Coordinates of C-alpha atoms and ligand atoms in Angstrom, one line a residue:
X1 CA 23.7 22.8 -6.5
X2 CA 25.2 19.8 -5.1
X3 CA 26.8 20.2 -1.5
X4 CA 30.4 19.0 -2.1
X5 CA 30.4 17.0 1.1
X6 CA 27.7 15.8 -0.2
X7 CA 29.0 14.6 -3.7
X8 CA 31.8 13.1 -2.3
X9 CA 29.7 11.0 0.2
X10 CA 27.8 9.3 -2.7
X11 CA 30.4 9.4 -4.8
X12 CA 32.7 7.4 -2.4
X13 CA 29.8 5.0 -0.9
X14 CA 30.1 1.5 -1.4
X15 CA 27.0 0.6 -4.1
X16 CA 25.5 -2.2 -6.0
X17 CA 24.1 -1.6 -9.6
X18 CA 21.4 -3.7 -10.6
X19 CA 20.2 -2.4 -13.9
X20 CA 22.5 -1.9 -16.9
X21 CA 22.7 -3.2 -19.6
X22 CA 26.2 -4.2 -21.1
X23 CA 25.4 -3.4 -24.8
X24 CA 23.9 0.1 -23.3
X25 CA 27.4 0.7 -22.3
X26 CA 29.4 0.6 -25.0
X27 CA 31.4 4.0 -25.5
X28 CA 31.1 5.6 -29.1
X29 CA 34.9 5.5 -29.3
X30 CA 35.0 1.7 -28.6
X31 CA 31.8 1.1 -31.4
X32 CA 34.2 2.3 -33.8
X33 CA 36.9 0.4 -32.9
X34 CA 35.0 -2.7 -33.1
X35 CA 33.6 -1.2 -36.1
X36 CA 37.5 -1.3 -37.9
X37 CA 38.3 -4.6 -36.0
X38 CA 35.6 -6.5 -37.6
X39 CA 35.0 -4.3 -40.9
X40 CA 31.3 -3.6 -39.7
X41 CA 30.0 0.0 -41.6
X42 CA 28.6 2.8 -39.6
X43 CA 25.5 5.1 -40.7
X44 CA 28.0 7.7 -38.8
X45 CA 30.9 9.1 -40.0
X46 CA 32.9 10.3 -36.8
X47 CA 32.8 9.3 -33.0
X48 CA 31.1 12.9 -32.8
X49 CA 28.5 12.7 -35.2
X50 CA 27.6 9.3 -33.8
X51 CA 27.5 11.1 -30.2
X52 CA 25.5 14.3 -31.3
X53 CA 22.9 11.9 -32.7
X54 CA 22.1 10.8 -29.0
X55 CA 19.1 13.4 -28.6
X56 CA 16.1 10.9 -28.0
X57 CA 12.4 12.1 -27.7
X58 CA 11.4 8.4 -26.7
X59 CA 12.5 4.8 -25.9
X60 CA 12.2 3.4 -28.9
X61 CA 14.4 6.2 -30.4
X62 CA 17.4 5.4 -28.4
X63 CA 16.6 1.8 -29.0
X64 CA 16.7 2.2 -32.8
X65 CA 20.5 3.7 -31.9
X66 CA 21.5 0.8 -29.4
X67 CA 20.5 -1.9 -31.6
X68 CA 22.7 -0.3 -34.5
X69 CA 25.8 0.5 -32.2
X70 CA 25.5 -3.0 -31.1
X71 CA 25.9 -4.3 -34.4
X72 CA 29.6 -4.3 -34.6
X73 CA 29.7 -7.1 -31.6
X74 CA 31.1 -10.3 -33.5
X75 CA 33.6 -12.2 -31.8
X76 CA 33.5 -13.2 -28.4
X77 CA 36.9 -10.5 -27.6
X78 CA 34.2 -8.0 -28.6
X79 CA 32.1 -8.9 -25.8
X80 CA 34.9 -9.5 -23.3
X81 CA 36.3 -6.0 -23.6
X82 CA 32.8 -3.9 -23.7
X83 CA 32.4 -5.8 -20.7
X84 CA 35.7 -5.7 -19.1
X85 CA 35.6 -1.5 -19.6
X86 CA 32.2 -1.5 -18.1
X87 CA 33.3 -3.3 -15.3
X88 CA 37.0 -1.4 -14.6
X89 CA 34.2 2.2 -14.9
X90 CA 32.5 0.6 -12.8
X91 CA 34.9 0.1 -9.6
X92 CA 35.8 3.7 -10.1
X93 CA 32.6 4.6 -8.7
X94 CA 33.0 2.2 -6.0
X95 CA 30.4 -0.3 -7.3
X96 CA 31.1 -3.3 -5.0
X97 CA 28.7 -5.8 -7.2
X98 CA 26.6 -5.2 -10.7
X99 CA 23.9 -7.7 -11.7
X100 CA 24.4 -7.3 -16.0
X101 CA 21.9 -7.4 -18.2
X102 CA 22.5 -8.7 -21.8
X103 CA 20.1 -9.4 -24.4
X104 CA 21.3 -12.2 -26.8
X105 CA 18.5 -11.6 -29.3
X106 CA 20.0 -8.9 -30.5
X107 CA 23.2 -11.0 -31.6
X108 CA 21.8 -14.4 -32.5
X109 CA 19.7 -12.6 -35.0
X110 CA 22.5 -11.2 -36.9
X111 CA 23.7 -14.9 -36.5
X112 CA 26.3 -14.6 -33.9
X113 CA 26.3 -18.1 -31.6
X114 CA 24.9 -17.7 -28.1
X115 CA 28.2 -19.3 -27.0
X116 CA 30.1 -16.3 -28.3
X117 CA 28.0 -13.7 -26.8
X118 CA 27.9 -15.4 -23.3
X119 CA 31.6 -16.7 -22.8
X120 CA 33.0 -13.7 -23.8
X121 CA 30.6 -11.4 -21.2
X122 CA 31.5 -14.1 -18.0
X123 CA 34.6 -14.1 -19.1
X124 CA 35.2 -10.6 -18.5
X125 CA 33.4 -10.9 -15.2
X126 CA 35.2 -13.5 -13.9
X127 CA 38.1 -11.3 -15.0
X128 CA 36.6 -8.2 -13.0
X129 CA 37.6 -6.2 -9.6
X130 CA 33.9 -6.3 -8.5
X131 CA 31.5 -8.9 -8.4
X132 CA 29.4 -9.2 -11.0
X133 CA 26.8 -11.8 -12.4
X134 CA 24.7 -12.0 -15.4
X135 CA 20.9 -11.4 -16.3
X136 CA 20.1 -12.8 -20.0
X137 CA 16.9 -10.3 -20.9
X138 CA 14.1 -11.2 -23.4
X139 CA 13.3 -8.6 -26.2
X140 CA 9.7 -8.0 -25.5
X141 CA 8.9 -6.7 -29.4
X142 CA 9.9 -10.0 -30.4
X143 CA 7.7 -13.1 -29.5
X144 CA 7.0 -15.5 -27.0
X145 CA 8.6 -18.2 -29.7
X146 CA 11.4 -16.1 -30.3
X147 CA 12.0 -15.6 -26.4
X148 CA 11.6 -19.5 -25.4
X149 CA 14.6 -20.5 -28.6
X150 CA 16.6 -18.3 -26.5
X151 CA 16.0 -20.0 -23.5
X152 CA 16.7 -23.1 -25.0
X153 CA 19.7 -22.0 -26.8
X154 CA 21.1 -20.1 -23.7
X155 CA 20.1 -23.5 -21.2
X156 CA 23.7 -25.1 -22.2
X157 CA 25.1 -22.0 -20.6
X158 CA 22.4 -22.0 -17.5
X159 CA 25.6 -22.0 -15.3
X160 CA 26.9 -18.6 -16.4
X161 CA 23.6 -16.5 -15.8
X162 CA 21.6 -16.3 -12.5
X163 CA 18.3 -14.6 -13.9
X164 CA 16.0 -14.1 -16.5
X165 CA 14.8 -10.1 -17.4
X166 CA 12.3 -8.3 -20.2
X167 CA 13.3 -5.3 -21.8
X168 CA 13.0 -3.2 -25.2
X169 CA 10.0 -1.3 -26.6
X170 CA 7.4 -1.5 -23.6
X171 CA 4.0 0.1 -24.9
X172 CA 2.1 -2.7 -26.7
X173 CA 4.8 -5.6 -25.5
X174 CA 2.7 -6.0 -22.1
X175 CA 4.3 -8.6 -19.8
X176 CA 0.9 -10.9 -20.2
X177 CA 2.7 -11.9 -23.6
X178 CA 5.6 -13.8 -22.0
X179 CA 3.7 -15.8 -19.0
X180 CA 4.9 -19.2 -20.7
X181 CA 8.3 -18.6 -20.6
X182 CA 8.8 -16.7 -17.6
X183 CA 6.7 -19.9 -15.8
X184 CA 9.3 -22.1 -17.3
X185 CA 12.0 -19.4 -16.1
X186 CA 11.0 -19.8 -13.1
X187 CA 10.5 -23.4 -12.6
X188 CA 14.3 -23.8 -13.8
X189 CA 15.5 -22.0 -10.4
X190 CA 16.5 -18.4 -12.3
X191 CA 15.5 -14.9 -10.5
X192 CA 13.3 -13.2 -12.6
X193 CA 13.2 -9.3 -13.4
X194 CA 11.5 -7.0 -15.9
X195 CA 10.9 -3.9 -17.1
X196 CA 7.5 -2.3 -16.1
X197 CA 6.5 1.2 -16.0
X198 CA 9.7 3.0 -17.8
X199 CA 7.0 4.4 -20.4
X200 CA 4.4 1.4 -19.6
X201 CA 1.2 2.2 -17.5
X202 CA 1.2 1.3 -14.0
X203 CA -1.1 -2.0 -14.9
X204 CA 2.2 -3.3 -17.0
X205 CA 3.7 -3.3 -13.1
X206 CA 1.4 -5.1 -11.3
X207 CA 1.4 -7.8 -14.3
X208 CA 5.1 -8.3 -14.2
X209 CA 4.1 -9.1 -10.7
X210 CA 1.2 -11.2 -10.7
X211 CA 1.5 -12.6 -13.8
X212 CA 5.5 -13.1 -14.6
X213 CA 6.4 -13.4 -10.6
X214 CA 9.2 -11.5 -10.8
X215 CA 11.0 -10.2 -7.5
X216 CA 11.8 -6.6 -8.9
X217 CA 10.6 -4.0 -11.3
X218 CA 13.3 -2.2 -13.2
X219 CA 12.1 1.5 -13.6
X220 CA 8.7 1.6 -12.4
X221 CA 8.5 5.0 -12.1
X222 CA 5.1 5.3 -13.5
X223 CA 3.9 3.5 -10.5
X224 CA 2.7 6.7 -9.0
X225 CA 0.5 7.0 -11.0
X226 CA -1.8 4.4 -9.0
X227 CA -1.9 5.5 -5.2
X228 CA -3.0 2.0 -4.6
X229 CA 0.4 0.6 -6.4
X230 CA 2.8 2.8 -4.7
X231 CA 1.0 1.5 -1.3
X232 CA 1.5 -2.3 -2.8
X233 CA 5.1 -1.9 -3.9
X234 CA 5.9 -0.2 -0.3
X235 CA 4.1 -3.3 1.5
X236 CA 5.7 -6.0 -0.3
X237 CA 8.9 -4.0 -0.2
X238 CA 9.5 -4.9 -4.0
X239 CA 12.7 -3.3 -5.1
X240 CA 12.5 -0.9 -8.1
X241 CA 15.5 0.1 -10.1
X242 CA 15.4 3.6 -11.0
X243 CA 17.9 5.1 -13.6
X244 CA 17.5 9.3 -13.4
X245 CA 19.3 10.0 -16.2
X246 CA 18.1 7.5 -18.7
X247 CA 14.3 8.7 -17.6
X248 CA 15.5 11.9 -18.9
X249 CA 17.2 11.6 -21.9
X250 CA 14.0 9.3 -22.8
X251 CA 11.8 12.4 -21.4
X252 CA 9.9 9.9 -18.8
X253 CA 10.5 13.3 -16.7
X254 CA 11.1 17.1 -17.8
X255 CA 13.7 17.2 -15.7
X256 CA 15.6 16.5 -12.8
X257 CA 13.4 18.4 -10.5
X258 CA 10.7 16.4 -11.6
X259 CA 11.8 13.0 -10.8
X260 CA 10.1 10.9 -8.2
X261 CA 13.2 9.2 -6.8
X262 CA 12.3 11.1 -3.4
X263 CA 8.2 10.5 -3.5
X264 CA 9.4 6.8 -4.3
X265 CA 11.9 6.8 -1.2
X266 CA 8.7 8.8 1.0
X267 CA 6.2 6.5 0.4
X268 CA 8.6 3.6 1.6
X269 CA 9.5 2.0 -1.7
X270 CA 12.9 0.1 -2.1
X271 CA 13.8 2.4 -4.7
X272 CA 17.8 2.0 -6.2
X273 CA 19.8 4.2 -8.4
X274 CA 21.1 2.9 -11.7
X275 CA 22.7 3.3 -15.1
X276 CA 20.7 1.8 -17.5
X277 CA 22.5 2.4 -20.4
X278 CA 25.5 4.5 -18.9
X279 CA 27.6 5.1 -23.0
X280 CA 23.9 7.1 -24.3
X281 CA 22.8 8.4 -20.8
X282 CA 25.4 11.1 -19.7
X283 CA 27.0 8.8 -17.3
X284 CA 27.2 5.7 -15.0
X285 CA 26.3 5.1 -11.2
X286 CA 28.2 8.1 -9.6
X287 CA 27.1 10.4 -12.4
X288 CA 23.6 9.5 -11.8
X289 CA 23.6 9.9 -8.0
X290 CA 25.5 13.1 -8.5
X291 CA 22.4 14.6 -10.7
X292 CA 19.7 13.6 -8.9
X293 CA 20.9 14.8 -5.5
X294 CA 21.8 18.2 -7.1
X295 CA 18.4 18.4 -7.9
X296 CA 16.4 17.0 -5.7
X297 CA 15.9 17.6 -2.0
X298 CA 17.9 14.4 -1.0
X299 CA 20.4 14.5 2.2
X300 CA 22.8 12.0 3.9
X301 CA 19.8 9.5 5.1
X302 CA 18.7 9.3 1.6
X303 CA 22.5 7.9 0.5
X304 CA 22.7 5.6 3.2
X305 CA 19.2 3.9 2.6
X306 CA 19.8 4.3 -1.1
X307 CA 23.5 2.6 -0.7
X308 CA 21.5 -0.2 1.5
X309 CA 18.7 -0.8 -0.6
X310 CA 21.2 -2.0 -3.6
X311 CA 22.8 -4.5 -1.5
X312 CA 19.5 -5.2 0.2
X313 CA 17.6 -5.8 -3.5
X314 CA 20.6 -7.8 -5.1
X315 CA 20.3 -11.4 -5.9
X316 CA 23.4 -12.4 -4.0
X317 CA 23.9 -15.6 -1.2
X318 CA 22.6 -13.9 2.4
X319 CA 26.3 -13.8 3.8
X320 CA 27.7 -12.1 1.2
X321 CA 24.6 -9.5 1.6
X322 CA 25.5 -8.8 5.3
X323 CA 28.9 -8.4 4.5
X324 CA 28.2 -5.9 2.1
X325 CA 25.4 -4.0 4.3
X326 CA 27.7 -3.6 6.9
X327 CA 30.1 -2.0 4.8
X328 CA 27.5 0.7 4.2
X329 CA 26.9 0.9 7.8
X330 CA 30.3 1.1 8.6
X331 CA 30.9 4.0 6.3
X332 CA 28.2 6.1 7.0
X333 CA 29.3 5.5 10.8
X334 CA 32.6 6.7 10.4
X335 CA 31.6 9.9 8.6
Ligands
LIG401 N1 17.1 -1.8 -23.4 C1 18.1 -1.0 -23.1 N2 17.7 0.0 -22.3 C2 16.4 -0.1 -22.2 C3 15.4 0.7 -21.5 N3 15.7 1.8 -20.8 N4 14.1 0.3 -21.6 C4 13.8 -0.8 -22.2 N5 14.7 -1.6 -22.9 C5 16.0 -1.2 -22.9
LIG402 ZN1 16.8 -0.8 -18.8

């Protein structure tokens, strides 16, 4: 049970997200419109059959799912209104500033232009009530080829996306395989990000570290695992960004009362709270705070620091940072 005061604390707390990702948040009701906009068939017959088939014993079953619903994005309107409707849910649950991730691979390969897929996603956050800016994330199942022809096709657009990220079907995809491009990643000024220890061993973590240099893990969960990690990632104060619900569905955890979002937090981590993929998940940012403090021992310091380290782990210019973590301050001192 959540204390109301409680829930309306973190519901109403100014908050960053910095891991979802835009095609992960396309509604069922808005795949089938897009579906009878472009004439695109679906394996599903109704909005409800396509939502009761979102029972997933792993990742790569919910992937199979998101890669299909994704397949009626064609024309770059598509993109600007998933977006746009992310974005408006969004500033609902007071999200002052979301850091996007989209993964063109999965629309150049059904031969939609990079240019279609990226225009119409900015557009819609230039468009938006909350800041937002753009992470263009490698498919790690594909290869290191595959992943640097993105790059080179997305580089026209280099203006429109402020980091580089590494997602999809982590066993077997270990970060090792994309060192090339995430050197060359790097050397072109973008932040870099990736996905490490969702499913992933604990080694995958410290490899997207040493190996890929990037400046946060998204999920890392399975970093506890490794008593000598968790002590690392608390030095270094390398921001991990957690999504309880998607750990869940994709049964990283039991439950709820089994998540590690408070041992993370304990051991001095910069652990965040996230979506993931908010349309397959059971909900976005304020749905997701909402279940993890009903079942875990969390309290008032735990929002605040939580609220901070989003701000605190976000790839934004130092001024509008401070602005941002004083506006937690200033909420949590008025309460
Ligand atoms: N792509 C979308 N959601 C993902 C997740 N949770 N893990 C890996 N790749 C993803
Ligand atoms: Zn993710």
């Amino acid at each position: 049970m959540l204390n109301p005061q409680l829930r309306t604390i973190v519901q109403q707390m100014p908050k960053a997200e910095l891991h979802i990702h835009i095609e992960g948040s396309l509604e069922p009701e808005l795949i089938f419109a897009l579906a009878q906009r472009n004439n695109v068939s679906l394996a599903y017959p109704s909005v409800e059959a396509l939502r009761a088939a979102y029972a997933f014993t792993d990742l790569q079953s919910f992937l199979d799912i998101y890669y299909a619903g994704a397949s009626v994005l064609l024309k770059e309107q598509d993109f600007y209104d998933m977006t746009a409707a992310y974005l408006q849910r969004a500033a609902a649950d007071n999200v002052r500033h979301a850091e996007i991730f989209f993964d063109p691979q999965t629309h150049t390969a059904r031969g939609v232009p990079m240019q279609t897929v990226i225009a119409g996603i900015y557009r819609a956050c230039q468009d938006s009530p909350v800041s937002a800016t753009l992470i263009l994330s490698f498919l790690r199942h594909l290869s290191e080829e595959d992943a640097f022809a993105t790059l080179e096709a997305a580089l026209p657009h280099r203006d429109k996306f402020i980091g580089i990220g590494l997602d999809s079907s982590e066993r077997g995809n270990p970060p090792e395989k994309f060192a090339r491009v995430f050197a060359r990643c790097k050397e072109l000024g973008f932040h870099l990000v990736a996905h490490a220890g969702e499913e992933g061993p604990p080694a995958y973590i410290s490899t997207a570290l040493d190996t890929l240099q990037v400046e946060r893990i998204d999920h890392g969960v399975r970093c506890t695992d490794d008593a000598a990690l968790v002590q690392r990632l608390a030095r270094e104060q390398v921001a991990l960004t957690v999504c309880p619900l998607s750990n869940i569905k994709l049964c990283v955890f039991g439950d709820m009362g089994q998540h590690n979002l408070l041992q993370l937090l304990d051991a001095g981590i910069m652990a965040t709270v996230n979506s993931d993929d908010p349309a397959y998940f059971g909900g976005y940012m304020n749905a997701n705070f909402e279940a993890a403090f009903a079942a875990l021992p969390l309290g008032l310091h735990h929002a605040q620091r939580l609220a901070r380290n989003s701000f605190a782990a976000a790839f934004l210019p130092a001024a509008q940072k401070q602005a941002l973590l004083d506006e937690v301050d200033a909420y949590f001192a008025a309460l």
